[in-house]
GROMACS .gro file of N, CA and C in nm:
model
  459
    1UNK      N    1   5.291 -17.400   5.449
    1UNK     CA    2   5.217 -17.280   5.417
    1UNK      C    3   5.220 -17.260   5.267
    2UNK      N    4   5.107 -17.221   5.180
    2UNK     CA    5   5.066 -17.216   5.043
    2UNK      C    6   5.111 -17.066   5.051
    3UNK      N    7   5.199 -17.030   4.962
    3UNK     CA    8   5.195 -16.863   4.929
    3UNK      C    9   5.184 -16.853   4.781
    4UNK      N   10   5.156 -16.928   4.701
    4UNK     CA   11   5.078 -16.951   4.594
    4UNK      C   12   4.975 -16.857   4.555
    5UNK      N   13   4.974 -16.711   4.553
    5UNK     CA   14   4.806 -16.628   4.501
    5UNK      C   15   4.860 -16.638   4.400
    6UNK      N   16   4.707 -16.658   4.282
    6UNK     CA   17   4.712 -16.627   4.130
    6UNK      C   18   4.572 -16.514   4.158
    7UNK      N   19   4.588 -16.395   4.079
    7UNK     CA   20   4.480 -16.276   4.053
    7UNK      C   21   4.392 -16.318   3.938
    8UNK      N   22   4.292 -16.281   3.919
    8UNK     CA   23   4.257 -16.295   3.784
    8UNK      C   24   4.193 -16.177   3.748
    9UNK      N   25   4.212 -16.126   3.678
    9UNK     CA   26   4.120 -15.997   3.578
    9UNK      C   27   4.079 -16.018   3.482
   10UNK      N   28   3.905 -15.949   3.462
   10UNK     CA   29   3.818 -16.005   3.386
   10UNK      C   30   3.737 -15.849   3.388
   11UNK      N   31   3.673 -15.897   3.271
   11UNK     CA   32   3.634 -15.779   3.234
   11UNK      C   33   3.500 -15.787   3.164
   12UNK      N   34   3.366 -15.739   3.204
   12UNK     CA   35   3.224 -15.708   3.117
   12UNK      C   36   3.169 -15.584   3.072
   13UNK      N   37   3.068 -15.559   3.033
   13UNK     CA   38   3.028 -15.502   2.954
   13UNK      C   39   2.905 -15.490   2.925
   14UNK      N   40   2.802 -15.347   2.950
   14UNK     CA   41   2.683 -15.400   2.944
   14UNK      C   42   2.689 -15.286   2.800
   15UNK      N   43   2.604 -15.301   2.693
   15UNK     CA   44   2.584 -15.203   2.623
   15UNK      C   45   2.415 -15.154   2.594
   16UNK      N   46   2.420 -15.058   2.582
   16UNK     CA   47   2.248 -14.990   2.610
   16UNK      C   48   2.239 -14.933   2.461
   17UNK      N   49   2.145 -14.959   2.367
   17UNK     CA   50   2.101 -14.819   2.205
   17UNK      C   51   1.929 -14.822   2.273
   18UNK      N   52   1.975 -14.665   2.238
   18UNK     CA   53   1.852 -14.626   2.266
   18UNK      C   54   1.784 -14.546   2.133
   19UNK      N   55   1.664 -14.493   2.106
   19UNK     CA   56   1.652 -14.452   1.964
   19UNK      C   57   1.674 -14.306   2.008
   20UNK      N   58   1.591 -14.210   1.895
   20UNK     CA   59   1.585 -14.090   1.926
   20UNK      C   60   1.512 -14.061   2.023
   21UNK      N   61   1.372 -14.102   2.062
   21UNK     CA   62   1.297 -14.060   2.170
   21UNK      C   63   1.329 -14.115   2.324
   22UNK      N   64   1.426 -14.186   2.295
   22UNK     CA   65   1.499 -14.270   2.427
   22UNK      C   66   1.449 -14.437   2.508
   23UNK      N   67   1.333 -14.482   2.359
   23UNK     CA   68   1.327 -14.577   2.433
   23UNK      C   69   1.445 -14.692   2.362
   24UNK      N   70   1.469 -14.743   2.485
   24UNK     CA   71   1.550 -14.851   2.456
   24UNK      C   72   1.534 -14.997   2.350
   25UNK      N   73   1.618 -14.984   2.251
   25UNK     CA   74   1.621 -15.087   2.130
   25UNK      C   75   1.666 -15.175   2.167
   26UNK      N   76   1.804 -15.223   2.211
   26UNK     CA   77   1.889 -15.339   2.240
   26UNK      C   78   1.923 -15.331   2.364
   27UNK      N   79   1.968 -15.437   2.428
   27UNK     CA   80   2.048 -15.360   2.565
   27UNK      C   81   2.141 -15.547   2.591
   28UNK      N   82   2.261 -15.577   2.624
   28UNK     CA   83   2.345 -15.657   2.604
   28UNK      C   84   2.430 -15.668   2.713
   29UNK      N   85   2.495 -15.752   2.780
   29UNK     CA   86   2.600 -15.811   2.885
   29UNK      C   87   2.665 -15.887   2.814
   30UNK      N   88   2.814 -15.826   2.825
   30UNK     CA   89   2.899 -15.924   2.767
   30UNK      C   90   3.033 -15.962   2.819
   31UNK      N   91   3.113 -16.027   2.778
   31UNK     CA   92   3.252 -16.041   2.876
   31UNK      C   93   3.353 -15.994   2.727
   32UNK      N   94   3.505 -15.952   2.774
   32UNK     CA   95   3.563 -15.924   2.746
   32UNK      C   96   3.679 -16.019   2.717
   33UNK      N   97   3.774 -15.954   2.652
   33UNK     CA   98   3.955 -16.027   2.725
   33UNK      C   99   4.024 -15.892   2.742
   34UNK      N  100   4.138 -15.875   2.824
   34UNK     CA  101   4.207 -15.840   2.887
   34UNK      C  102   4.308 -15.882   2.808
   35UNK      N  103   4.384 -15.787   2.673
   35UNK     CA  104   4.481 -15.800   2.605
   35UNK      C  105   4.631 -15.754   2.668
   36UNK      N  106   4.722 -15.853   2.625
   36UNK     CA  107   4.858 -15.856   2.631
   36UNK      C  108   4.920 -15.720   2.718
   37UNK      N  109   4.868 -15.638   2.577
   37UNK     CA  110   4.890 -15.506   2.602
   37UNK      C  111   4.821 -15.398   2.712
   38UNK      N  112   4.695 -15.468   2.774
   38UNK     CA  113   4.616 -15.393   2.841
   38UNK      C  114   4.680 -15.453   2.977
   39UNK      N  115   4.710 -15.593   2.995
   39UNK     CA  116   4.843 -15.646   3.102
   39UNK      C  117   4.920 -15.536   3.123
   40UNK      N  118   5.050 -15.521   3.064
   40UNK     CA  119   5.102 -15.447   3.048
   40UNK      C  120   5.129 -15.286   3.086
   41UNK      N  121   5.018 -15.294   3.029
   41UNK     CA  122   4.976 -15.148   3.070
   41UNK      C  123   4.961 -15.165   3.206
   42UNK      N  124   4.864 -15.217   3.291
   42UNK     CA  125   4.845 -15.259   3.450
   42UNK      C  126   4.982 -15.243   3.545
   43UNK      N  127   5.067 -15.331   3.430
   43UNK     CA  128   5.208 -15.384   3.555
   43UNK      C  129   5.285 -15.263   3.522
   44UNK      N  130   5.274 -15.199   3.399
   44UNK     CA  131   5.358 -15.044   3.416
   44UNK      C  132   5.319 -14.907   3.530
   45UNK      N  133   5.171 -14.939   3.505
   45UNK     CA  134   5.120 -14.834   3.573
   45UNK      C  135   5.144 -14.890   3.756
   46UNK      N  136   5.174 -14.979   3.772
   46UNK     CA  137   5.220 -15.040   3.933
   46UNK      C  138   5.346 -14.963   3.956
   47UNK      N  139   5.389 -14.923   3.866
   47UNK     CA  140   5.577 -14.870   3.873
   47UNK      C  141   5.588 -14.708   3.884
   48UNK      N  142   5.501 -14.695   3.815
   48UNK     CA  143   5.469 -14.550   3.739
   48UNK      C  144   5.386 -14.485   3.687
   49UNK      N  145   5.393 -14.382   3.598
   49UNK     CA  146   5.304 -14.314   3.550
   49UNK      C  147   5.334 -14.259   3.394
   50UNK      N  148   5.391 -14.311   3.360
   50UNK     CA  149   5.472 -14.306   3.229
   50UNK      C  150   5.341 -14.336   3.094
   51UNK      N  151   5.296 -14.378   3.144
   51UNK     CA  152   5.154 -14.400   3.047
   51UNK      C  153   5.004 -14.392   3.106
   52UNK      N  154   4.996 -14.272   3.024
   52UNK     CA  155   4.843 -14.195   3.091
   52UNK      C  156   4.772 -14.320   3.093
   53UNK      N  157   4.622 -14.285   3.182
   53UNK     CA  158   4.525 -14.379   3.247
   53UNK      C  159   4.423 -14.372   3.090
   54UNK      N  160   4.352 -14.454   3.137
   54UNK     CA  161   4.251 -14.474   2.996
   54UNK      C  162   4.140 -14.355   2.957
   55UNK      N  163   4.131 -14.351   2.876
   55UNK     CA  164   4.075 -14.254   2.871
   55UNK      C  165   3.975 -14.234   2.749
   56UNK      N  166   3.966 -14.352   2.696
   56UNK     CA  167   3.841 -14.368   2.569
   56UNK      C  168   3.846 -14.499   2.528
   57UNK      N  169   3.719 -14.489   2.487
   57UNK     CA  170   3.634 -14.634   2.404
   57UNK      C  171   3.612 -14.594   2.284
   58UNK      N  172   3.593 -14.689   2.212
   58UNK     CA  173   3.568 -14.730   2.069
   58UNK      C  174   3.497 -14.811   2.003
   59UNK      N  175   3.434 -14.808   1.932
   59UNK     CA  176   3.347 -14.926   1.855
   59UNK      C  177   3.386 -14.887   1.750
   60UNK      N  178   3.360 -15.059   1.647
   60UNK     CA  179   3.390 -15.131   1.546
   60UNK      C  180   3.341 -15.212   1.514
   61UNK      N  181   3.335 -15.256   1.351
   61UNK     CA  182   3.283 -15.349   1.272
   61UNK      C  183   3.354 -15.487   1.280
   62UNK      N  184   3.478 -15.508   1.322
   62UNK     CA  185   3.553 -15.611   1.289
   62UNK      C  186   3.473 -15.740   1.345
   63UNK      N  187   3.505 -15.861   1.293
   63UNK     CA  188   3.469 -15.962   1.281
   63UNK      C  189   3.518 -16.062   1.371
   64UNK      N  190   3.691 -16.069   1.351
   64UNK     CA  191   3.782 -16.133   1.418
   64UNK      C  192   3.785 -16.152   1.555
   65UNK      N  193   3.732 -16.279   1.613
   65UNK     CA  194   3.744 -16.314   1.755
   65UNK      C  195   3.884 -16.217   1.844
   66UNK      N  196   3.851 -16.159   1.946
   66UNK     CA  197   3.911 -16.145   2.037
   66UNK      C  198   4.052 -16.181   2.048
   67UNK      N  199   4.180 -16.164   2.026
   67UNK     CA  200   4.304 -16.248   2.080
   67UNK      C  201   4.378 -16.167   2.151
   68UNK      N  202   4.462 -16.213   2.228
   68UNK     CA  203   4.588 -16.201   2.320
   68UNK      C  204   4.665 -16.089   2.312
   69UNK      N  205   4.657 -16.076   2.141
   69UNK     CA  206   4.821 -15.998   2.069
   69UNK      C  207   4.712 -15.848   2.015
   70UNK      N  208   4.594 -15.876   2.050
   70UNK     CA  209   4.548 -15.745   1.958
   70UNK      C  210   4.605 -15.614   2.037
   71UNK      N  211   4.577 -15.509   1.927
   71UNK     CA  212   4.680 -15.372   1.984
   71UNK      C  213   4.554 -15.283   1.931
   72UNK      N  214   4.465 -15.301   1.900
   72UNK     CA  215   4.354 -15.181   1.817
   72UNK      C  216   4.218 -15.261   1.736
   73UNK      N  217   4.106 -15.213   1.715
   73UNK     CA  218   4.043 -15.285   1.704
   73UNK      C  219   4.036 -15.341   1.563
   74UNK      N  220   3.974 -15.464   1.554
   74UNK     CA  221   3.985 -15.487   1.381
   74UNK      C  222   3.948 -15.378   1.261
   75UNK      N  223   3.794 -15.269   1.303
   75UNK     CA  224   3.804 -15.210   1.199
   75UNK      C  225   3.696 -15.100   1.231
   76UNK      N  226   3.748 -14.999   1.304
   76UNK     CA  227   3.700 -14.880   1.415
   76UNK      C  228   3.586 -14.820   1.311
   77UNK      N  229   3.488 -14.775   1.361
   77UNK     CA  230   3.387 -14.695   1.366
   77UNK      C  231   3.399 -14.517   1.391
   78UNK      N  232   3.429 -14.454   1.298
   78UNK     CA  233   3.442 -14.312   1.354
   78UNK      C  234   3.542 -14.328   1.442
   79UNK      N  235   3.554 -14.233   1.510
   79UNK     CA  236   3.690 -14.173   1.599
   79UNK      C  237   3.659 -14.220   1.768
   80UNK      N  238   3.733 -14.264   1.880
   80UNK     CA  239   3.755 -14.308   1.963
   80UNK      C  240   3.675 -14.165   2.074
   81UNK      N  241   3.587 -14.239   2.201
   81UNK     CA  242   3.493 -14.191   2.224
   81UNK      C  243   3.590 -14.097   2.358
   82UNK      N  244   3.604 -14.035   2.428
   82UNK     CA  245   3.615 -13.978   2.539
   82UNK      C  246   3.487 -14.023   2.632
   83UNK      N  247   3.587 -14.072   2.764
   83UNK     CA  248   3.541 -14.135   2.828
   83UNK      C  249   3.419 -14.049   2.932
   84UNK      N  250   3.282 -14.062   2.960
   84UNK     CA  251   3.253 -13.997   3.021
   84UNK      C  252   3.253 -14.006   3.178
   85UNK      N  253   3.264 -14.114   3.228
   85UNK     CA  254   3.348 -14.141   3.357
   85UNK      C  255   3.422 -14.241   3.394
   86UNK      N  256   3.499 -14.225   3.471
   86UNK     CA  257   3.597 -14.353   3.554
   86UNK      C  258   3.588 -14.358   3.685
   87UNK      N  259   3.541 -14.484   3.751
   87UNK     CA  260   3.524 -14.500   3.887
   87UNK      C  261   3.562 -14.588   3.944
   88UNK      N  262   3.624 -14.586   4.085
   88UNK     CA  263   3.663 -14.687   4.125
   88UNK      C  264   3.565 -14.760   4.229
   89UNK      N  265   3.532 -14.882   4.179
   89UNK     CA  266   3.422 -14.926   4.269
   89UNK      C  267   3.446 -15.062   4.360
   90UNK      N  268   3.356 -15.109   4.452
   90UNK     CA  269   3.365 -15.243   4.478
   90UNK      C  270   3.383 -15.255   4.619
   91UNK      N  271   3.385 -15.353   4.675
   91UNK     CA  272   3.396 -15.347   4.852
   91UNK      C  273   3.499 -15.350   4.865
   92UNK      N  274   3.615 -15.364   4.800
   92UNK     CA  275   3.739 -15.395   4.846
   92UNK      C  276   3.786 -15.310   4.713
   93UNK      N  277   3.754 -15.192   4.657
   93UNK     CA  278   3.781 -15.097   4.529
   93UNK      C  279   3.871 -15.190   4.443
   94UNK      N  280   3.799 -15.293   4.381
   94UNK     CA  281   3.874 -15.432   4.329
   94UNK      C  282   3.796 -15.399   4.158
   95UNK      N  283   3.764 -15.297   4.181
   95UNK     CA  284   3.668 -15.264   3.993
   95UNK      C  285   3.726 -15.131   3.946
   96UNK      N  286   3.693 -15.078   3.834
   96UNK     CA  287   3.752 -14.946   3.757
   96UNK      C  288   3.625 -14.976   3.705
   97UNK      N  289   3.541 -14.928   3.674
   97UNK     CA  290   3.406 -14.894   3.552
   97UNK      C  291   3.442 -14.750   3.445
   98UNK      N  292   3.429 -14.799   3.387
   98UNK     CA  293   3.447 -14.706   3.255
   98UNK      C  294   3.317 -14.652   3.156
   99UNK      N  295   3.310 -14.557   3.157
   99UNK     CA  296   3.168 -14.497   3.071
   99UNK      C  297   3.145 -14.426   2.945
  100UNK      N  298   3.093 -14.495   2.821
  100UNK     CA  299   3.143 -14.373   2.727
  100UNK      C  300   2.983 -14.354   2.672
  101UNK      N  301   2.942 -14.285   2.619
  101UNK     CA  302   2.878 -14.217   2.501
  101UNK      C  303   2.875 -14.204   2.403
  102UNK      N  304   2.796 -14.285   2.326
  102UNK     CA  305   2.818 -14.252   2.172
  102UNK      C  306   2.674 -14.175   2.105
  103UNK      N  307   2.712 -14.051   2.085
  103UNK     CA  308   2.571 -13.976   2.084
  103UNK      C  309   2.534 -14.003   1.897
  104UNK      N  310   2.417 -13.939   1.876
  104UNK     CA  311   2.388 -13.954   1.718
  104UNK      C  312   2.497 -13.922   1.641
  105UNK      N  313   2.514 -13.977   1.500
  105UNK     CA  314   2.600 -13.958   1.454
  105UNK      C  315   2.774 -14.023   1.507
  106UNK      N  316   2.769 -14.069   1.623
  106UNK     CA  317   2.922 -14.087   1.630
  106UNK      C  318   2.897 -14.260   1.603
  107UNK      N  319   2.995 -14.298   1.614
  107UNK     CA  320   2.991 -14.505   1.571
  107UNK      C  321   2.887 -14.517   1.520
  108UNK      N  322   2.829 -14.475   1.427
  108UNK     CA  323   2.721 -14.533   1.361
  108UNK      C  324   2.727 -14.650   1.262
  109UNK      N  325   2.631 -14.785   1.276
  109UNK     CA  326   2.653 -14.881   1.191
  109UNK      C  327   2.668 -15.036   1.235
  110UNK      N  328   2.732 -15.090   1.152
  110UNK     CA  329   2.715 -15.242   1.228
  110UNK      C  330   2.803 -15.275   1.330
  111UNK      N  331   2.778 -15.248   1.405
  111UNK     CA  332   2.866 -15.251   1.549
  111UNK      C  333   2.918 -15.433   1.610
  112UNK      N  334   3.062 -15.441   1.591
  112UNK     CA  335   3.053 -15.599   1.629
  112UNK      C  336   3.143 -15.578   1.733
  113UNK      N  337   3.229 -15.460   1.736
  113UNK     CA  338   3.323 -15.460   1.833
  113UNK      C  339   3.363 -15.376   1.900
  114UNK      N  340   3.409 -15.361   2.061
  114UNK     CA  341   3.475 -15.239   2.134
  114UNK      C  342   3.547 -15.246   2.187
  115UNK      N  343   3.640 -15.157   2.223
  115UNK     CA  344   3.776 -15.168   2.324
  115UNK      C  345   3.788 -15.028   2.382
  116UNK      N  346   3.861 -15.049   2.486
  116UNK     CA  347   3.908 -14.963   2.594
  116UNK      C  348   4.063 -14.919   2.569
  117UNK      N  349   4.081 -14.762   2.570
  117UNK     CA  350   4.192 -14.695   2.536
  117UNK      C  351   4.255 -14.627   2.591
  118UNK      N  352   4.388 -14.603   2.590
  118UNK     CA  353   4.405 -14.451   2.695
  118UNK      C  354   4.496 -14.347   2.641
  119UNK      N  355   4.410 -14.351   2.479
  119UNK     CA  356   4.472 -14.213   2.392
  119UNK      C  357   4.334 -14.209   2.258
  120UNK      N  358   4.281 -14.067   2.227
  120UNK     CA  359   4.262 -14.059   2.114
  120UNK      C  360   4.282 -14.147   1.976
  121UNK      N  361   4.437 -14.170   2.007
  121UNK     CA  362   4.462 -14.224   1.863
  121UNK      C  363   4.576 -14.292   1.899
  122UNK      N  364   4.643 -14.419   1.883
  122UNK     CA  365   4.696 -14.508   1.884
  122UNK      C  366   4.715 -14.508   2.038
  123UNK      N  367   4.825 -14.524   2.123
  123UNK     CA  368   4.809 -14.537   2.254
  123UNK      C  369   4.771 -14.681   2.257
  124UNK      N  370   4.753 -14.768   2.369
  124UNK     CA  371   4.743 -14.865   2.431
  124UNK      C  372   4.578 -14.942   2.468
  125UNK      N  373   4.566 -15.062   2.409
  125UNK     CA  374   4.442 -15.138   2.427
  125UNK      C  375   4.441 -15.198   2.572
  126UNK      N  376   4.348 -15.158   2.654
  126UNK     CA  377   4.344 -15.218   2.772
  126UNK      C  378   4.256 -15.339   2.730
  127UNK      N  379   4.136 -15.383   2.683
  127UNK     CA  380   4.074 -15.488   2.619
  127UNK      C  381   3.955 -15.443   2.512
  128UNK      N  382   3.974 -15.590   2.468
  128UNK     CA  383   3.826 -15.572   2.304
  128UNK      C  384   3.747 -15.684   2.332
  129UNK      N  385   3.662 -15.609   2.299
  129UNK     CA  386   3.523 -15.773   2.298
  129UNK      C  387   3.446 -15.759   2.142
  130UNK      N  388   3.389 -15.877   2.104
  130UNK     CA  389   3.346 -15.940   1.979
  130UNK      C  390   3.193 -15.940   1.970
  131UNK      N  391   3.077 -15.914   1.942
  131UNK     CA  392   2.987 -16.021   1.975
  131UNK      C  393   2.915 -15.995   1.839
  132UNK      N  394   2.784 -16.048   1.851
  132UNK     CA  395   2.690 -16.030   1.685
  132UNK      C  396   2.612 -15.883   1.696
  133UNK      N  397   2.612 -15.843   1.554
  133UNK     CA  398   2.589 -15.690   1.501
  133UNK      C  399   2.495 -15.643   1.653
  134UNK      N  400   2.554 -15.491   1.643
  134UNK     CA  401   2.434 -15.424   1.674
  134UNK      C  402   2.428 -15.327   1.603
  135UNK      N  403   2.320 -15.288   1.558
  135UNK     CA  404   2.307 -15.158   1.400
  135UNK      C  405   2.276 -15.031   1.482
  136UNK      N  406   2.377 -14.939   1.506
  136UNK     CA  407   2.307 -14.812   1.533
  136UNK      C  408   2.320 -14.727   1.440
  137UNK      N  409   2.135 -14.689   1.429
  137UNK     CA  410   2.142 -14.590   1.276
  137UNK      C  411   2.189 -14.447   1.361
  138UNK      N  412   2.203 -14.357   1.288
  138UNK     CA  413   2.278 -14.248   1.307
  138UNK      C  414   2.181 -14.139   1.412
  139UNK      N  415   2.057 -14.154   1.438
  139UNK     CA  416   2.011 -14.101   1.552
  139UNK      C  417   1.985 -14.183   1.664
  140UNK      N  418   2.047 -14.315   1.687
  140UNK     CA  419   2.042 -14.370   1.774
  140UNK      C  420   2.188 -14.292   1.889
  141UNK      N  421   2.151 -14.304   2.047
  141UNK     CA  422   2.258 -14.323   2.113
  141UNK      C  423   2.274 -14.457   2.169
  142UNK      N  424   2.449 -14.446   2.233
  142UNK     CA  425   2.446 -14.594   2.249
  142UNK      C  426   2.542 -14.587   2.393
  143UNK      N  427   2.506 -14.630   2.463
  143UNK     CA  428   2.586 -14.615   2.611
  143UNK      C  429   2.690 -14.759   2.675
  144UNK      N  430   2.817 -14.763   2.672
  144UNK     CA  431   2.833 -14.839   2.685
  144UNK      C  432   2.942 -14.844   2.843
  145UNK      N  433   2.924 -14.944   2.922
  145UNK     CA  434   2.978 -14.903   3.060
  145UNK      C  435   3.054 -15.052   3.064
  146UNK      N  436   3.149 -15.013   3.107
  146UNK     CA  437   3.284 -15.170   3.095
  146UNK      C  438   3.301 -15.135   3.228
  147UNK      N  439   3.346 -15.277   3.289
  147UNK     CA  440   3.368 -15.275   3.449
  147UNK      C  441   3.466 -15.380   3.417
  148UNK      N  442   3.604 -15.330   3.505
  148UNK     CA  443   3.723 -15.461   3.522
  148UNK      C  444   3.712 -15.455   3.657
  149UNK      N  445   3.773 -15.588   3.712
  149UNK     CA  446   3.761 -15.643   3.847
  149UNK      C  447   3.884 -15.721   3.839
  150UNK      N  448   3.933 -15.718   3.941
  150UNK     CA  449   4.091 -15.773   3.991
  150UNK      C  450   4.022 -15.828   4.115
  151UNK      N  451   4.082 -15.972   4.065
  151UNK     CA  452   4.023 -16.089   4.217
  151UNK      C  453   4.158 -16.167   4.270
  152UNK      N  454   4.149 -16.194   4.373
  152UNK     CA  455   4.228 -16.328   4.392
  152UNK      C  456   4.152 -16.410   4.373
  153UNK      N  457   4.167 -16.499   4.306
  153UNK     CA  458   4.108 -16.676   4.300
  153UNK      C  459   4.189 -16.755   4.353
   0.00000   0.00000   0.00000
């Protein structure tokens, strides 16, 4: 008998800018990583409750590929978003989707990067993703919805 399970968690990302009148400028699917620390965070919260649930996103300019050890993003955009929902989804509730808002004026600029948080201000990176610019000028909004999924493979 194999009692061998490995899980895997993975994580995407669709992001939506829309202009002022709401039609849609960019719109993007992307994948994530699932940092050290956002581990971590998972296998604590299995034990306990000692560290609040997530509770904001962020965008950033940084450049720097994605790694393992990151704790915050390379180089934040305005102030960390409050999340506008958290859901648990999936046939087997094997997803968390996460929703934030970035209305005019908030992350405005060359957008290369985002991550998932569960404090205002320092607190714990659940994951960051990398990809090429997206420019939101300052009356653009920008909607961005992250979905993690916990599988057995």
């Amino acid at each position: 008998m194999n009692t061998n399970e490995k899980l895997k968690l993975s994580g995407r990302l669709s992001i939506v800018l829309k202009d002022k009148a709401g039609a849609v400028k960019e719109q993007r699917d992307l994948e994530n990583l699932v940092v050290n620390s956002g581990l971590a965070y998972i296998i604590s919260r299995m034990v306990g409750t000692a560290k609040a649930t997530m509770t904001h996103m962020a965008v950033g300019s940084g450049a720097t590929a994605a790694a393992a050890n990151d704790t915050a993003l390379g180089s934040q955009l305005g102030s960390r978003k409050a999340l506008d929902s958290t859901t648990i989804s999936g046939s087997n509730n094997e997803k968390v989707i996460y929703v934030a808002t970035f209305d005019p004026g908030e992350g405005t600029g060359a957008i290369t990067e985002a991550g998932v948080f569960n404090a205002s201000t320092s607190g714990d990176m659940l994951c960051r993703t990398v990809f090429s610019v997206i420019n939101k000028a300052a009356d653009d909004t920008m909607v961005i919805t992250w979905t993690i999924t916990l599988s057995a493979s």
